[in-house]
Amino acid sequence: MNPVELKKGIYWVGVVDWNLRDFHGYKTPNGTTYNAYLVVDEKVALIDTVKRPFRDDFVRSVSSLVPLDRIDYLVVNHVEMDHSGSFPDVARMLPNATVLATPEAKEELAKHFGDVVPIETVEDGQTVSLGSKTLVFVKTPMLHWPDSMMTYIPEDKVLFSSDGFGQHYASSRRFSDEIDEQTLRAAAGDYYANILWLYSPLIARLLSRVAEMGIAIDLIAPDHGFIWRGNTASALEWYGAWSSGTARDKIVIAYETMWNSTEALAKAAAAALADEGFEVRLMRLRDTENSYVLAELLEAKALLVGTPTLNNGMFPSVGGLLTYLKGLRPKKKRGAVFGSYGWGGGGCAAADELVEQAGIARAVPPFEVRWVPTDEELSACAAWARELAASLKE
Ligand code: FEO
């Protein structure tokens, strides 16, 4: 894709990765973009680079706007290799550029690539004048790595937000007001749940800081997906809701089944919860991805986990989901476990323990049946689900 001018002298010079389907284990059915930006003023700054396989497209794009020897600064907002993969090659192509990064980024760049070029470190709140525009650096450690920072141009009210406010979504459109809101919210939510959920307290603090500073933001320019234009308030509002754990009357049931006993329980629980007015999402783990479950869970009140017992433990795919969940530690969720066993139990107990370790508060004790559930047991399962529904309404 060709460069796009965001505001006078500020250009998107990123690349579109249409075919990415897996981002370090997180499924990305819509691909992604690696956004980078060029700010042309009396001095010229390049903000971030791109994943290495896209280096040549990126350099071509930047070169179509300015000769590489005109670039005065290369700003590294984040070291993860989807943004820094091209850094060593690009940095060497910029004979007159000073590389600017946080001290943590400087250390991480050296660990990733060795000593490529000298790096000047910047601190939180430090500024660099480009002439009529100023770069203000805002350190945002752990959003998404210890090195992370955002860069703000007050004169244009543009925030280059690095991983924050990103979406994995490949498109020929560059701006958030060029797609429908439902698609945008789903893409931003999916990204939040799978990349940023663990860091919700830091995001809440960042949002408070932005509010206290009273800074105006016309554009939020993340390193992935659409550039927020016209609906930056939605971005801030959604992040506020997600970081505080706001949820609606929705329940996700993630389960596995061997001979349909656990699936029968899942369906009985789903029907009862739907009767109680909840939106229910039933997800059989062999047919879905963990990252899709997390995305569905983001705005849900509760997660029900169903597992058969296999070899005295939970089903492996259930363990996989719960291990992933434990890493992201979703906030303010309730949960419960159900399942089936044959000659010996253990599946529900193992899953219950991991659910607790993931920080999910147990709403009701596990519900378990032996072999195939009878009609009475299915009714009991429905009653168990109604008990859970009642606890969520309290
Ligand atoms: Fe888009 Fe943390 O990298």
mmCIF file of C-alpha atoms and ligand atoms in Angstrom:
data_model
loop_
_atom_site.group_PDB
_atom_site.id
_atom_site.type_symbol
_atom_site.label_atom_id
_atom_site.label_comp_id
_atom_site.label_asym_id
_atom_site.label_seq_id
_atom_site.Cartn_x
_atom_site.Cartn_y
_atom_site.Cartn_z
ATOM 1 C CA MET A 1 0.000 0.000 0.000
ATOM 2 C CA ASN A 2 1.168 3.529 -0.740
ATOM 3 C CA PRO A 3 1.823 6.127 1.977
ATOM 4 C CA VAL A 4 -1.226 7.963 3.271
ATOM 5 C CA GLU A 5 -1.104 11.480 4.697
ATOM 6 C CA LEU A 6 -2.839 11.576 8.096
ATOM 7 C CA LYS A 7 -2.306 15.256 8.728
ATOM 8 C CA LYS A 8 -0.124 17.796 6.983
ATOM 9 C CA GLY A 9 3.389 16.336 7.018
ATOM 10 C CA ILE A 10 2.431 13.156 8.895
ATOM 11 C CA TYR A 11 2.274 9.966 6.849
ATOM 12 C CA TRP A 12 1.396 6.326 7.375
ATOM 13 C CA VAL A 13 4.254 4.344 5.836
ATOM 14 C CA GLY A 14 3.331 0.900 7.142
ATOM 15 C CA VAL A 15 2.669 -2.392 5.423
ATOM 16 C CA VAL A 16 -0.297 -4.749 5.271
ATOM 17 C CA ASP A 17 0.203 -8.419 6.168
ATOM 18 C CA TRP A 18 -2.863 -9.897 4.488
ATOM 19 C CA ASN A 19 -1.894 -13.497 5.119
ATOM 20 C CA LEU A 20 -0.921 -13.581 8.786
ATOM 21 C CA ARG A 21 -3.044 -16.208 10.520
ATOM 22 C CA ASP A 22 -0.997 -16.750 13.661
ATOM 23 C CA PHE A 23 0.613 -14.051 15.775
ATOM 24 C CA HIS A 24 2.881 -15.887 18.227
ATOM 25 C CA GLY A 25 0.158 -18.459 18.843
ATOM 26 C CA TYR A 26 -2.764 -16.064 18.775
ATOM 27 C CA LYS A 27 -4.965 -16.670 15.746
ATOM 28 C CA THR A 28 -5.422 -13.725 13.417
ATOM 29 C CA PRO A 29 -8.035 -14.675 10.803
ATOM 30 C CA ASN A 30 -8.088 -11.147 9.398
ATOM 31 C CA GLY A 31 -4.330 -10.655 9.025
ATOM 32 C CA THR A 32 -2.756 -7.480 10.388
ATOM 33 C CA THR A 33 -0.789 -4.390 9.529
ATOM 34 C CA TYR A 34 2.541 -3.156 10.813
ATOM 35 C CA ASN A 35 2.098 0.571 10.966
ATOM 36 C CA ALA A 36 4.988 3.011 10.901
ATOM 37 C CA TYR A 37 4.852 6.761 10.477
ATOM 38 C CA LEU A 38 6.925 9.483 8.890
ATOM 39 C CA VAL A 39 6.782 13.037 10.225
ATOM 40 C CA VAL A 40 8.153 15.591 7.777
ATOM 41 C CA ASP A 41 8.936 19.006 9.221
ATOM 42 C CA GLU A 42 12.131 21.087 9.250
ATOM 43 C CA LYS A 43 13.494 17.870 10.636
ATOM 44 C CA VAL A 44 12.200 14.440 9.691
ATOM 45 C CA ALA A 45 11.331 11.620 12.071
ATOM 46 C CA LEU A 46 10.517 8.019 11.268
ATOM 47 C CA ILE A 47 8.443 6.376 13.984
ATOM 48 C CA ASP A 48 8.929 2.597 14.176
ATOM 49 C CA THR A 49 9.819 0.118 11.458
ATOM 50 C CA VAL A 50 8.088 -3.081 10.343
ATOM 51 C CA LYS A 51 8.421 -6.860 10.485
ATOM 52 C CA ARG A 52 11.516 -7.974 8.625
ATOM 53 C CA PRO A 53 9.942 -9.716 5.572
ATOM 54 C CA PHE A 54 8.293 -6.391 4.704
ATOM 55 C CA ARG A 55 11.497 -4.356 4.917
ATOM 56 C CA ASP A 56 11.810 -3.624 1.204
ATOM 57 C CA ASP A 57 8.199 -2.480 0.788
ATOM 58 C CA PHE A 58 8.645 -0.275 3.831
ATOM 59 C CA VAL A 59 11.874 1.330 2.630
ATOM 60 C CA ARG A 60 10.324 1.919 -0.791
ATOM 61 C CA SER A 61 7.383 3.628 0.832
ATOM 62 C CA VAL A 62 9.517 5.903 3.007
ATOM 63 C CA SER A 63 11.858 6.696 0.117
ATOM 64 C CA SER A 64 8.923 7.796 -2.026
ATOM 65 C CA LEU A 65 8.393 10.661 0.435
ATOM 66 C CA VAL A 66 11.920 11.727 1.434
ATOM 67 C CA PRO A 67 15.465 10.631 0.615
ATOM 68 C CA LEU A 68 16.694 8.374 3.410
ATOM 69 C CA ASP A 69 19.570 10.723 4.210
ATOM 70 C CA ARG A 70 17.045 13.441 5.087
ATOM 71 C CA ILE A 71 15.748 11.485 8.071
ATOM 72 C CA ASP A 72 16.995 12.984 11.352
ATOM 73 C CA TYR A 73 15.400 10.650 13.887
ATOM 74 C CA LEU A 74 14.362 7.025 14.052
ATOM 75 C CA VAL A 75 12.031 6.577 17.014
ATOM 76 C CA VAL A 76 11.659 3.053 18.414
ATOM 77 C CA ASN A 77 8.402 2.938 20.361
ATOM 78 C CA HIS A 78 8.579 -0.832 20.891
ATOM 79 C CA VAL A 79 11.148 -3.573 20.366
ATOM 80 C CA GLU A 80 8.964 -6.611 19.643
ATOM 81 C CA MET A 81 10.059 -7.918 16.279
ATOM 82 C CA ASP A 82 6.835 -7.236 14.434
ATOM 83 C CA HIS A 83 8.012 -3.610 14.700
ATOM 84 C CA SER A 84 11.756 -3.891 15.012
ATOM 85 C CA GLY A 85 12.524 -6.762 12.650
ATOM 86 C CA SER A 86 13.673 -4.280 10.012
ATOM 87 C CA PHE A 87 15.403 -2.047 12.540
ATOM 88 C CA PRO A 88 19.008 -3.189 12.011
ATOM 89 C CA ASP A 89 18.847 -2.844 8.229
ATOM 90 C CA VAL A 90 16.840 0.367 8.233
ATOM 91 C CA ALA A 91 18.972 2.029 10.908
ATOM 92 C CA ARG A 92 22.067 1.368 8.806
ATOM 93 C CA MET A 93 20.351 2.948 5.773
ATOM 94 C CA LEU A 94 19.828 6.247 7.596
ATOM 95 C CA PRO A 95 23.239 7.925 7.703
ATOM 96 C CA ASN A 96 22.029 11.093 9.420
ATOM 97 C CA ALA A 97 19.491 9.679 11.844
ATOM 98 C CA THR A 98 19.688 9.590 15.619
ATOM 99 C CA VAL A 99 17.900 6.577 17.066
ATOM 100 C CA LEU A 100 15.673 7.473 20.022
ATOM 101 C CA ALA A 101 14.379 4.825 22.432
ATOM 102 C CA THR A 102 13.795 4.213 26.123
ATOM 103 C CA PRO A 103 16.719 2.840 28.150
ATOM 104 C CA GLU A 104 14.876 -0.480 28.308
ATOM 105 C CA ALA A 105 14.474 -0.511 24.535
ATOM 106 C CA LYS A 106 18.155 0.255 24.071
ATOM 107 C CA GLU A 107 19.051 -2.778 26.156
ATOM 108 C CA GLU A 108 16.517 -5.002 24.416
ATOM 109 C CA LEU A 109 17.616 -3.891 20.935
ATOM 110 C CA ALA A 110 21.183 -4.864 21.823
ATOM 111 C CA LYS A 111 19.968 -8.266 23.029
ATOM 112 C CA HIS A 112 17.995 -8.793 19.850
ATOM 113 C CA PHE A 113 20.367 -7.440 17.225
ATOM 114 C CA GLY A 114 23.721 -6.606 18.823
ATOM 115 C CA ASP A 115 25.208 -3.138 18.618
ATOM 116 C CA VAL A 116 23.828 -1.923 15.324
ATOM 117 C CA VAL A 117 24.037 1.870 15.614
ATOM 118 C CA PRO A 118 24.341 4.277 18.563
ATOM 119 C CA ILE A 119 21.082 4.786 20.434
ATOM 120 C CA GLU A 120 20.130 7.901 22.391
ATOM 121 C CA THR A 121 17.808 7.200 25.282
ATOM 122 C CA VAL A 122 14.768 9.304 26.110
ATOM 123 C CA GLU A 123 12.826 9.563 29.332
ATOM 124 C CA ASP A 124 9.165 10.013 30.094
ATOM 125 C CA GLY A 125 7.989 13.487 29.120
ATOM 126 C CA GLN A 126 11.133 14.314 27.135
ATOM 127 C CA THR A 127 10.576 16.319 23.953
ATOM 128 C CA VAL A 128 12.305 16.725 20.626
ATOM 129 C CA SER A 129 11.474 19.625 18.327
ATOM 130 C CA LEU A 130 11.182 18.952 14.629
ATOM 131 C CA GLY A 131 10.504 22.637 13.836
ATOM 132 C CA SER A 132 6.807 23.346 13.887
ATOM 133 C CA LYS A 133 6.045 19.956 15.442
ATOM 134 C CA THR A 134 7.227 18.465 18.724
ATOM 135 C CA LEU A 135 7.671 14.813 19.621
ATOM 136 C CA VAL A 136 6.693 14.126 23.238
ATOM 137 C CA PHE A 137 7.684 10.719 24.569
ATOM 138 C CA VAL A 138 5.393 8.977 27.033
ATOM 139 C CA LYS A 139 6.790 5.844 28.630
ATOM 140 C CA THR A 140 4.208 3.057 28.833
ATOM 141 C CA PRO A 141 6.131 0.100 30.309
ATOM 142 C CA MET A 142 4.426 -3.289 29.796
ATOM 143 C CA LEU A 143 2.135 -1.913 27.088
ATOM 144 C CA HIS A 144 3.237 -4.214 25.672
ATOM 145 C CA TRP A 145 6.832 -4.837 26.821
ATOM 146 C CA PRO A 146 9.087 -3.152 29.399
ATOM 147 C CA ASP A 147 10.540 -0.995 26.614
ATOM 148 C CA SER A 148 7.268 0.420 25.323
ATOM 149 C CA MET A 149 6.528 4.086 24.883
ATOM 150 C CA MET A 150 4.090 6.202 22.948
ATOM 151 C CA THR A 151 4.924 9.382 21.038
ATOM 152 C CA TYR A 152 2.621 12.383 20.947
ATOM 153 C CA ILE A 153 2.632 15.435 18.683
ATOM 154 C CA PRO A 154 0.721 18.160 20.560
ATOM 155 C CA GLU A 155 0.580 20.579 17.620
ATOM 156 C CA ASP A 156 -1.347 18.013 15.559
ATOM 157 C CA LYS A 157 -2.959 16.161 18.471
ATOM 158 C CA VAL A 158 -1.706 12.828 17.145
ATOM 159 C CA LEU A 159 -0.816 9.976 19.498
ATOM 160 C CA PHE A 160 1.389 7.223 18.099
ATOM 161 C CA SER A 161 0.222 4.560 20.508
ATOM 162 C CA SER A 162 2.443 1.602 19.580
ATOM 163 C CA ASP A 163 0.626 -1.645 20.483
ATOM 164 C CA GLY A 164 -2.046 0.230 22.448
ATOM 165 C CA PHE A 165 -5.392 0.592 20.642
ATOM 166 C CA GLY A 166 -4.230 -1.781 17.911
ATOM 167 C CA GLN A 167 -6.238 -4.319 15.993
ATOM 168 C CA HIS A 168 -5.053 -7.262 13.941
ATOM 169 C CA TYR A 169 -6.941 -6.414 10.796
ATOM 170 C CA ALA A 170 -5.589 -6.210 7.264
ATOM 171 C CA SER A 171 -7.423 -3.722 5.101
ATOM 172 C CA SER A 172 -6.948 -1.332 2.237
ATOM 173 C CA ARG A 173 -8.626 1.240 4.488
ATOM 174 C CA ARG A 174 -6.443 3.148 6.909
ATOM 175 C CA PHE A 175 -8.915 4.923 9.166
ATOM 176 C CA SER A 176 -11.338 3.646 11.779
ATOM 177 C CA ASP A 177 -14.178 5.798 10.441
ATOM 178 C CA GLU A 178 -13.965 3.933 7.137
ATOM 179 C CA ILE A 179 -15.288 0.669 8.578
ATOM 180 C CA ASP A 180 -18.424 -0.178 10.526
ATOM 181 C CA GLU A 181 -18.313 0.192 14.287
ATOM 182 C CA GLN A 182 -19.193 -3.436 15.017
ATOM 183 C CA THR A 183 -16.206 -4.715 13.038
ATOM 184 C CA LEU A 184 -13.931 -2.151 14.653
ATOM 185 C CA ARG A 185 -15.062 -3.002 18.176
ATOM 186 C CA ALA A 186 -14.717 -6.736 17.557
ATOM 187 C CA ALA A 187 -11.207 -6.317 16.136
ATOM 188 C CA ALA A 188 -10.081 -3.986 18.931
ATOM 189 C CA GLY A 189 -11.644 -6.248 21.569
ATOM 190 C CA ASP A 190 -10.072 -9.387 20.165
ATOM 191 C CA TYR A 191 -6.687 -7.662 20.272
ATOM 192 C CA TYR A 192 -7.243 -6.332 23.794
ATOM 193 C CA ALA A 193 -8.281 -9.723 25.152
ATOM 194 C CA ASN A 194 -5.366 -11.598 23.663
ATOM 195 C CA ILE A 195 -2.549 -9.052 23.916
ATOM 196 C CA LEU A 196 -3.342 -6.536 26.620
ATOM 197 C CA TRP A 197 -5.811 -8.061 29.071
ATOM 198 C CA LEU A 198 -3.099 -8.919 31.595
ATOM 199 C CA TYR A 199 -2.066 -5.271 31.681
ATOM 200 C CA SER A 200 -5.515 -3.844 32.394
ATOM 201 C CA PRO A 201 -4.422 -2.063 35.609
ATOM 202 C CA LEU A 202 -1.682 -0.267 33.648
ATOM 203 C CA ILE A 203 -4.159 0.682 30.940
ATOM 204 C CA ALA A 204 -6.559 2.077 33.529
ATOM 205 C CA ARG A 205 -3.697 4.136 34.948
ATOM 206 C CA LEU A 206 -2.712 5.378 31.487
ATOM 207 C CA LEU A 207 -6.293 6.427 30.734
ATOM 208 C CA SER A 208 -6.430 8.330 34.028
ATOM 209 C CA ARG A 209 -3.153 10.020 33.213
ATOM 210 C CA VAL A 210 -4.416 11.075 29.780
ATOM 211 C CA ALA A 211 -7.586 12.449 31.393
ATOM 212 C CA GLU A 212 -5.601 14.337 34.059
ATOM 213 C CA MET A 213 -3.241 15.819 31.473
ATOM 214 C CA GLY A 214 -6.263 17.005 29.522
ATOM 215 C CA ILE A 215 -4.455 16.362 26.254
ATOM 216 C CA ALA A 216 -6.490 16.579 23.104
ATOM 217 C CA ILE A 217 -6.274 13.650 20.702
ATOM 218 C CA ASP A 218 -7.506 13.946 17.139
ATOM 219 C CA LEU A 219 -5.871 10.753 15.902
ATOM 220 C CA ILE A 220 -4.687 7.631 17.683
ATOM 221 C CA ALA A 221 -2.173 5.993 15.402
ATOM 222 C CA PRO A 222 -1.400 2.456 16.625
ATOM 223 C CA ASP A 223 1.163 0.057 15.219
ATOM 224 C CA HIS A 224 -1.547 -2.387 14.086
ATOM 225 C CA GLY A 225 -4.780 -1.928 12.211
ATOM 226 C CA PHE A 226 -6.869 1.163 11.678
ATOM 227 C CA ILE A 227 -5.859 4.662 12.716
ATOM 228 C CA TRP A 228 -8.538 6.007 15.023
ATOM 229 C CA ARG A 229 -10.122 9.072 13.435
ATOM 230 C CA GLY A 230 -13.465 10.587 14.323
ATOM 231 C CA ASN A 231 -14.091 7.982 17.017
ATOM 232 C CA THR A 232 -11.082 8.295 19.321
ATOM 233 C CA ALA A 233 -13.592 8.776 22.144
ATOM 234 C CA SER A 234 -14.893 5.266 21.431
ATOM 235 C CA ALA A 235 -11.369 3.885 21.669
ATOM 236 C CA LEU A 236 -10.859 5.494 25.072
ATOM 237 C CA GLU A 237 -14.339 4.497 26.265
ATOM 238 C CA TRP A 238 -13.949 0.859 25.173
ATOM 239 C CA TYR A 239 -10.503 0.597 26.746
ATOM 240 C CA GLY A 240 -11.973 2.097 29.925
ATOM 241 C CA ALA A 241 -14.698 -0.551 29.983
ATOM 242 C CA TRP A 242 -12.405 -3.459 29.164
ATOM 243 C CA SER A 243 -9.705 -2.447 31.633
ATOM 244 C CA SER A 244 -12.259 -2.083 34.429
ATOM 245 C CA GLY A 245 -13.914 -5.439 33.692
ATOM 246 C CA THR A 246 -17.299 -4.063 32.653
ATOM 247 C CA ALA A 247 -19.457 -6.926 31.336
ATOM 248 C CA ARG A 248 -22.920 -7.525 29.964
ATOM 249 C CA ASP A 249 -25.329 -10.426 30.511
ATOM 250 C CA LYS A 250 -23.335 -12.890 28.473
ATOM 251 C CA ILE A 251 -21.870 -16.280 29.376
ATOM 252 C CA VAL A 252 -19.264 -18.255 27.461
ATOM 253 C CA ILE A 253 -19.363 -22.044 27.699
ATOM 254 C CA ALA A 254 -16.079 -23.557 26.564
ATOM 255 C CA TYR A 255 -16.010 -27.329 26.640
ATOM 256 C CA GLU A 256 -14.634 -30.533 25.228
ATOM 257 C CA THR A 257 -16.430 -33.820 24.903
ATOM 258 C CA MET A 258 -15.457 -37.440 24.183
ATOM 259 C CA TRP A 259 -18.736 -39.409 23.891
ATOM 260 C CA ASN A 260 -21.117 -36.432 24.102
ATOM 261 C CA SER A 261 -21.835 -36.599 27.835
ATOM 262 C CA THR A 262 -20.117 -33.311 28.619
ATOM 263 C CA GLU A 263 -21.638 -31.817 25.484
ATOM 264 C CA ALA A 264 -25.119 -32.821 26.657
ATOM 265 C CA LEU A 265 -24.446 -31.007 29.935
ATOM 266 C CA ALA A 266 -23.154 -27.964 28.041
ATOM 267 C CA LYS A 267 -26.359 -27.807 26.019
ATOM 268 C CA ALA A 268 -28.580 -28.256 29.079
ATOM 269 C CA ALA A 269 -26.745 -25.444 30.871
ATOM 270 C CA ALA A 270 -26.873 -23.214 27.772
ATOM 271 C CA ALA A 271 -30.627 -23.652 27.388
ATOM 272 C CA ALA A 272 -31.242 -22.812 31.049
ATOM 273 C CA LEU A 273 -28.985 -19.741 30.917
ATOM 274 C CA ALA A 274 -30.669 -18.514 27.752
ATOM 275 C CA ASP A 275 -34.049 -18.907 29.497
ATOM 276 C CA GLU A 276 -32.656 -16.733 32.286
ATOM 277 C CA GLY A 277 -32.008 -13.972 29.754
ATOM 278 C CA PHE A 278 -28.288 -14.448 29.169
ATOM 279 C CA GLU A 279 -26.639 -14.312 25.788
ATOM 280 C CA VAL A 280 -24.805 -17.648 25.601
ATOM 281 C CA ARG A 281 -21.841 -18.597 23.453
ATOM 282 C CA LEU A 282 -21.140 -22.329 23.246
ATOM 283 C CA MET A 283 -17.620 -23.190 22.044
ATOM 284 C CA ARG A 284 -16.336 -26.752 21.599
ATOM 285 C CA LEU A 285 -12.595 -26.482 21.979
ATOM 286 C CA ARG A 286 -11.598 -28.961 19.287
ATOM 287 C CA ASP A 287 -13.351 -26.719 16.769
ATOM 288 C CA THR A 288 -12.180 -23.348 17.950
ATOM 289 C CA GLU A 289 -9.084 -21.461 18.985
ATOM 290 C CA ASN A 290 -8.246 -20.353 22.496
ATOM 291 C CA SER A 291 -7.874 -16.785 21.289
ATOM 292 C CA TYR A 292 -11.456 -16.820 19.958
ATOM 293 C CA VAL A 293 -12.704 -17.931 23.380
ATOM 294 C CA LEU A 294 -10.822 -15.073 25.052
ATOM 295 C CA ALA A 295 -12.291 -12.567 22.619
ATOM 296 C CA GLU A 296 -15.809 -13.815 23.409
ATOM 297 C CA LEU A 297 -15.088 -13.692 27.121
ATOM 298 C CA LEU A 298 -13.965 -10.051 27.113
ATOM 299 C CA GLU A 299 -17.450 -8.608 27.636
ATOM 300 C CA ALA A 300 -19.019 -11.680 29.271
ATOM 301 C CA LYS A 301 -19.839 -12.020 32.948
ATOM 302 C CA ALA A 302 -18.876 -15.652 33.297
ATOM 303 C CA LEU A 303 -17.050 -18.606 31.837
ATOM 304 C CA LEU A 304 -18.322 -22.165 32.192
ATOM 305 C CA VAL A 305 -15.713 -24.806 31.513
ATOM 306 C CA GLY A 306 -16.761 -28.333 30.601
ATOM 307 C CA THR A 307 -14.399 -31.277 30.557
ATOM 308 C CA PRO A 308 -14.561 -35.049 30.385
ATOM 309 C CA THR A 309 -12.113 -36.936 32.575
ATOM 310 C CA LEU A 310 -9.277 -38.423 30.583
ATOM 311 C CA ASN A 311 -6.647 -40.486 32.385
ATOM 312 C CA ASN A 312 -7.708 -39.019 35.731
ATOM 313 C CA GLY A 313 -7.302 -35.447 34.553
ATOM 314 C CA MET A 314 -8.966 -32.802 32.436
ATOM 315 C CA PHE A 315 -9.043 -33.076 28.666
ATOM 316 C CA PRO A 316 -5.788 -31.658 27.199
ATOM 317 C CA SER A 317 -7.509 -28.935 25.148
ATOM 318 C CA VAL A 318 -9.264 -27.728 28.317
ATOM 319 C CA GLY A 319 -5.897 -27.555 30.046
ATOM 320 C CA GLY A 320 -4.553 -25.584 27.094
ATOM 321 C CA LEU A 321 -7.336 -23.020 27.287
ATOM 322 C CA LEU A 322 -7.038 -22.619 31.041
ATOM 323 C CA THR A 323 -3.267 -22.238 30.899
ATOM 324 C CA TYR A 324 -3.700 -19.503 28.277
ATOM 325 C CA LEU A 325 -6.403 -17.900 30.405
ATOM 326 C CA LYS A 326 -4.252 -18.013 33.513
ATOM 327 C CA GLY A 327 -1.571 -16.018 31.702
ATOM 328 C CA LEU A 328 -4.001 -13.258 30.716
ATOM 329 C CA ARG A 329 -5.799 -13.166 34.100
ATOM 330 C CA PRO A 330 -9.134 -11.688 32.977
ATOM 331 C CA LYS A 331 -10.593 -9.275 35.485
ATOM 332 C CA LYS A 332 -13.846 -9.613 37.425
ATOM 333 C CA LYS A 333 -15.068 -12.810 35.795
ATOM 334 C CA ARG A 334 -17.092 -15.500 37.522
ATOM 335 C CA GLY A 335 -16.882 -19.116 36.544
ATOM 336 C CA ALA A 336 -17.807 -22.717 37.118
ATOM 337 C CA VAL A 337 -16.783 -26.151 35.943
ATOM 338 C CA PHE A 338 -18.858 -29.104 34.803
ATOM 339 C CA GLY A 339 -18.108 -32.438 33.239
ATOM 340 C CA SER A 340 -18.372 -36.197 33.136
ATOM 341 C CA TYR A 341 -16.284 -39.206 34.050
ATOM 342 C CA GLY A 342 -16.436 -42.991 33.852
ATOM 343 C CA TRP A 343 -14.679 -45.264 36.299
ATOM 344 C CA GLY A 344 -12.639 -42.547 37.959
ATOM 345 C CA GLY A 345 -12.961 -38.762 38.230
ATOM 346 C CA GLY A 346 -10.411 -35.992 38.350
ATOM 347 C CA GLY A 347 -11.198 -33.860 35.277
ATOM 348 C CA CYS A 348 -13.471 -31.344 36.987
ATOM 349 C CA ALA A 349 -11.231 -31.018 40.037
ATOM 350 C CA ALA A 350 -8.200 -30.307 37.872
ATOM 351 C CA ALA A 351 -10.087 -27.746 35.772
ATOM 352 C CA ASP A 352 -11.582 -26.128 38.869
ATOM 353 C CA GLU A 353 -8.110 -25.596 40.282
ATOM 354 C CA LEU A 354 -6.838 -23.952 37.104
ATOM 355 C CA VAL A 355 -9.935 -21.751 36.837
ATOM 356 C CA GLU A 356 -9.218 -20.492 40.336
ATOM 357 C CA GLN A 357 -5.560 -19.921 39.464
ATOM 358 C CA ALA A 358 -6.691 -17.834 36.491
ATOM 359 C CA GLY A 359 -8.296 -15.433 38.954
ATOM 360 C CA ILE A 360 -11.846 -16.406 38.033
ATOM 361 C CA ALA A 361 -14.147 -16.414 41.059
ATOM 362 C CA ARG A 362 -16.107 -19.612 41.473
ATOM 363 C CA ALA A 363 -19.834 -18.859 41.162
ATOM 364 C CA VAL A 364 -21.085 -22.357 41.997
ATOM 365 C CA PRO A 365 -19.327 -25.658 42.836
ATOM 366 C CA PRO A 366 -18.490 -28.036 39.969
ATOM 367 C CA PHE A 367 -21.279 -30.162 38.497
ATOM 368 C CA GLU A 368 -20.258 -33.667 37.482
ATOM 369 C CA VAL A 369 -21.991 -36.824 36.236
ATOM 370 C CA ARG A 370 -20.810 -40.399 35.818
ATOM 371 C CA TRP A 371 -21.007 -41.962 32.342
ATOM 372 C CA VAL A 372 -23.979 -40.692 30.291
ATOM 373 C CA PRO A 373 -26.291 -38.125 31.928
ATOM 374 C CA THR A 374 -29.843 -39.271 32.558
ATOM 375 C CA ASP A 375 -32.821 -36.977 32.001
ATOM 376 C CA GLU A 376 -32.818 -36.301 35.745
ATOM 377 C CA GLU A 377 -29.153 -35.364 35.651
ATOM 378 C CA LEU A 378 -29.718 -33.039 32.695
ATOM 379 C CA SER A 379 -32.490 -31.368 34.695
ATOM 380 C CA ALA A 380 -30.118 -31.098 37.650
ATOM 381 C CA CYS A 381 -27.524 -29.517 35.359
ATOM 382 C CA ALA A 382 -30.105 -26.975 34.186
ATOM 383 C CA ALA A 383 -30.938 -26.185 37.814
ATOM 384 C CA TRP A 384 -27.221 -25.797 38.540
ATOM 385 C CA ALA A 385 -26.952 -23.326 35.649
ATOM 386 C CA ARG A 386 -29.965 -21.371 36.946
ATOM 387 C CA GLU A 387 -28.258 -21.155 40.320
ATOM 388 C CA LEU A 388 -25.235 -19.702 38.564
ATOM 389 C CA ALA A 389 -27.470 -17.242 36.685
ATOM 390 C CA ALA A 390 -29.025 -16.118 39.953
ATOM 391 C CA SER A 391 -25.618 -15.487 41.476
ATOM 392 C CA LEU A 392 -24.661 -13.328 38.478
ATOM 393 C CA LYS A 393 -27.783 -11.237 38.912
ATOM 394 C CA GLU A 394 -27.061 -10.470 42.557
HETATM 395 FE FE1 FEO B 1 2.911 -5.388 17.951
HETATM 396 FE FE2 FEO B 1 4.167 -6.086 21.133
HETATM 397 O O1 FEO B 1 4.141 -5.990 19.264
#
